[in-house]
Amino acid sequence: MEESIAKIVEEHGWYVASITDCPTPFMYTVGLMHTYDHPELIMFGPDSSMMYSIFATLVVEISEGTTFTNSGVYSVNVNDLQHQIGFRHVDPTQHPLYLGAAMGFMRYIRRFGELEAVQAFLPDRDGKFPYEVGCELSVYQAQPRLDIELTPEEIRAWERQWE
């Protein structure tokens, strides 16, 4: 799998992994660290075409020198509509749970342990993000926060699933 992803990254600069067989679908990039020296992006949501459009727009901006590595809210023009997108750094303890293909790609290109990622968030109707007090419950639940470090107990429970 890593070899086929590497070919796509070589040709296009990045690859998108789409995970739809879970309660909260998500997408993430692979190759941004290699091509643009920028952390990978991850986003949760039921609308894969919207997430892909957001990623495509962000990658163009990254290729032009914009960085989304710092936590904050950025205004991004996607398909001629302005969107406020919040960004937070993904805690490394979350990588094995959500970024498997990105981890595999980094091993494949011999950059062991270098993976970094940022999570992109969409706000609720009032402009509140899942990491802010007062965010609508449905929006909060649809976008798990990966900026929070997992406890050793949580990591062991996850690992036991795969034994």
Short mmCIF file of C-alpha atoms in Angstrom, two decimals:
data_model
loop_
_atom_site.label_atom_id
_atom_site.label_comp_id
_atom_site.label_asym_id
_atom_site.label_seq_id
_atom_site.Cartn_x
_atom_site.Cartn_y
_atom_site.Cartn_z
CA MET A 1 0.00 0.00 0.00
CA GLU A 2 2.78 2.44 0.88
CA GLU A 3 4.30 2.02 -2.58
CA SER A 4 1.04 2.90 -4.36
CA ILE A 5 0.54 5.91 -2.09
CA ALA A 6 4.15 6.97 -2.73
CA LYS A 7 3.51 6.90 -6.50
CA ILE A 8 0.48 9.15 -6.11
CA VAL A 9 2.41 11.53 -3.82
CA GLU A 10 5.26 11.61 -6.34
CA GLU A 11 2.87 12.45 -9.18
CA HIS A 12 0.43 14.82 -7.43
CA GLY A 13 2.27 15.94 -4.30
CA TRP A 14 -0.28 14.46 -1.91
CA TYR A 15 -2.83 11.72 -1.36
CA VAL A 16 -6.14 11.59 0.51
CA ALA A 17 -7.13 8.67 2.71
CA SER A 18 -10.90 8.47 3.17
CA ILE A 19 -12.20 6.46 6.12
CA THR A 20 -15.93 5.86 5.81
CA ASP A 21 -16.50 2.59 7.66
CA CYS A 22 -16.75 4.17 11.09
CA PRO A 23 -19.41 6.13 13.01
CA THR A 24 -17.65 9.43 12.26
CA PRO A 25 -16.21 9.45 8.71
CA PHE A 26 -12.97 11.32 8.17
CA MET A 27 -10.26 12.10 5.65
CA TYR A 28 -6.61 12.89 5.98
CA THR A 29 -3.74 13.77 3.72
CA VAL A 30 -0.58 11.83 3.11
CA GLY A 31 2.51 13.43 1.60
CA LEU A 32 2.27 17.07 2.69
CA MET A 33 5.23 16.59 5.02
CA HIS A 34 7.28 15.14 2.18
CA THR A 35 6.22 17.54 -0.58
CA TYR A 36 5.65 20.82 1.28
CA ASP A 37 7.27 20.28 4.70
CA HIS A 38 3.83 20.92 6.20
CA PRO A 39 1.95 18.78 8.73
CA GLU A 40 -0.68 16.44 7.33
CA LEU A 41 -4.33 17.53 7.55
CA ILE A 42 -7.21 15.56 9.05
CA MET A 43 -10.90 16.42 9.11
CA PHE A 44 -14.11 14.70 10.24
CA GLY A 45 -17.48 14.99 8.54
CA PRO A 46 -20.11 13.14 6.56
CA ASP A 47 -19.61 15.12 3.34
CA SER A 48 -16.51 13.68 1.67
CA SER A 49 -16.73 15.94 -1.39
CA MET A 50 -16.76 19.02 0.87
CA MET A 51 -13.80 17.73 2.88
CA TYR A 52 -11.88 17.00 -0.31
CA SER A 53 -12.63 20.50 -1.66
CA ILE A 54 -11.38 22.01 1.59
CA PHE A 55 -8.20 19.90 1.44
CA ALA A 56 -7.61 20.80 -2.22
CA THR A 57 -7.96 24.50 -1.40
CA LEU A 58 -5.69 24.23 1.64
CA VAL A 59 -3.03 22.35 -0.35
CA VAL A 60 -2.99 25.10 -3.00
CA GLU A 61 -2.52 27.66 -0.23
CA ILE A 62 0.20 25.53 1.38
CA SER A 63 1.97 25.23 -2.00
CA GLU A 64 1.90 29.03 -2.19
CA GLY A 65 3.53 29.41 1.23
CA THR A 66 0.61 29.61 3.67
CA THR A 67 0.95 27.48 6.78
CA PHE A 68 -1.74 26.06 9.01
CA THR A 69 0.62 24.70 11.64
CA ASN A 70 -0.41 27.10 14.38
CA SER A 71 -3.68 26.74 16.25
CA GLY A 72 -6.16 29.36 15.15
CA VAL A 73 -9.01 30.21 12.82
CA TYR A 74 -8.35 30.90 9.16
CA SER A 75 -10.72 32.25 6.52
CA VAL A 76 -10.56 30.02 3.44
CA ASN A 77 -12.32 30.49 0.09
CA VAL A 78 -13.67 27.08 -1.01
CA ASN A 79 -15.72 26.92 -4.23
CA ASP A 80 -16.33 30.68 -4.07
CA LEU A 81 -17.64 30.53 -0.50
CA GLN A 82 -15.78 31.85 2.54
CA HIS A 83 -15.38 29.31 5.33
CA GLN A 84 -13.96 29.79 8.78
CA ILE A 85 -11.79 26.78 9.58
CA GLY A 86 -10.22 26.14 12.95
CA PHE A 87 -6.92 24.29 13.28
CA ARG A 88 -5.37 22.42 16.16
CA HIS A 89 -2.23 20.29 16.39
CA VAL A 90 -2.96 16.54 16.58
CA ASP A 91 -1.43 14.94 19.65
CA PRO A 92 1.04 12.17 18.66
CA THR A 93 -0.80 9.66 20.85
CA GLN A 94 -3.71 9.94 18.37
CA HIS A 95 -1.60 9.12 15.27
CA PRO A 96 -1.95 5.30 15.39
CA LEU A 97 -5.73 5.56 15.78
CA TYR A 98 -6.37 7.92 12.86
CA LEU A 99 -3.32 8.37 10.63
CA GLY A 100 -2.18 4.84 9.78
CA ALA A 101 -1.47 5.41 6.08
CA ALA A 102 0.44 8.61 6.85
CA MET A 103 2.54 6.75 9.42
CA GLY A 104 3.20 3.97 6.89
CA PHE A 105 4.21 6.47 4.23
CA MET A 106 6.63 8.19 6.60
CA ARG A 107 8.21 4.81 7.41
CA TYR A 108 8.35 4.03 3.67
CA ILE A 109 10.32 7.24 2.98
CA ARG A 110 12.51 6.55 6.04
CA ARG A 111 11.29 9.47 8.14
CA PHE A 112 10.46 7.40 11.21
CA GLY A 113 8.75 9.27 14.04
CA GLU A 114 8.57 12.58 12.18
CA LEU A 115 4.82 12.61 11.46
CA GLU A 116 2.98 15.78 12.39
CA ALA A 117 -0.65 16.59 11.70
CA VAL A 118 -3.16 19.35 12.23
CA GLN A 119 -6.89 18.86 12.54
CA ALA A 120 -9.25 21.13 10.60
CA PHE A 121 -12.57 21.94 12.28
CA LEU A 122 -15.77 23.48 10.97
CA PRO A 123 -17.81 25.69 13.31
CA ASP A 124 -21.44 25.38 14.36
CA ARG A 125 -24.13 27.83 13.17
CA ASP A 126 -22.99 30.39 15.74
CA GLY A 127 -19.34 30.19 14.72
CA LYS A 128 -18.25 28.09 17.72
CA PHE A 129 -15.73 25.30 17.18
CA PRO A 130 -15.74 21.92 18.99
CA TYR A 131 -12.81 23.06 21.14
CA GLU A 132 -14.77 26.11 22.35
CA VAL A 133 -17.28 26.28 25.18
CA GLY A 134 -20.82 26.53 23.88
CA CYS A 135 -20.35 24.65 20.62
CA GLU A 136 -23.50 22.82 19.51
CA LEU A 137 -23.46 19.26 20.83
CA SER A 138 -24.05 17.68 17.39
CA VAL A 139 -21.10 19.60 15.88
CA TYR A 140 -18.92 18.73 18.88
CA GLN A 141 -19.80 15.02 18.60
CA ALA A 142 -19.22 14.92 14.83
CA GLN A 143 -15.65 16.21 15.13
CA PRO A 144 -13.64 14.29 17.73
CA ARG A 145 -10.82 16.34 19.18
CA LEU A 146 -7.44 14.86 18.36
CA ASP A 147 -5.51 17.65 20.09
CA ILE A 148 -6.04 15.90 23.42
CA GLU A 149 -3.40 13.44 24.62
CA LEU A 150 -4.65 9.91 25.17
CA THR A 151 -4.04 8.35 28.56
CA PRO A 152 -2.04 5.11 28.82
CA GLU A 153 -5.33 3.34 29.70
CA GLU A 154 -7.00 4.64 26.52
CA ILE A 155 -4.05 3.52 24.41
CA ARG A 156 -4.08 0.03 25.99
CA ALA A 157 -7.85 -0.27 25.40
CA TRP A 158 -7.36 0.65 21.74
CA GLU A 159 -4.49 -1.82 21.35
CA ARG A 160 -6.58 -4.62 22.92
CA GLN A 161 -9.13 -4.18 20.12
CA TRP A 162 -6.52 -5.35 17.62
CA GLU A 163 -5.13 -8.32 19.58
#
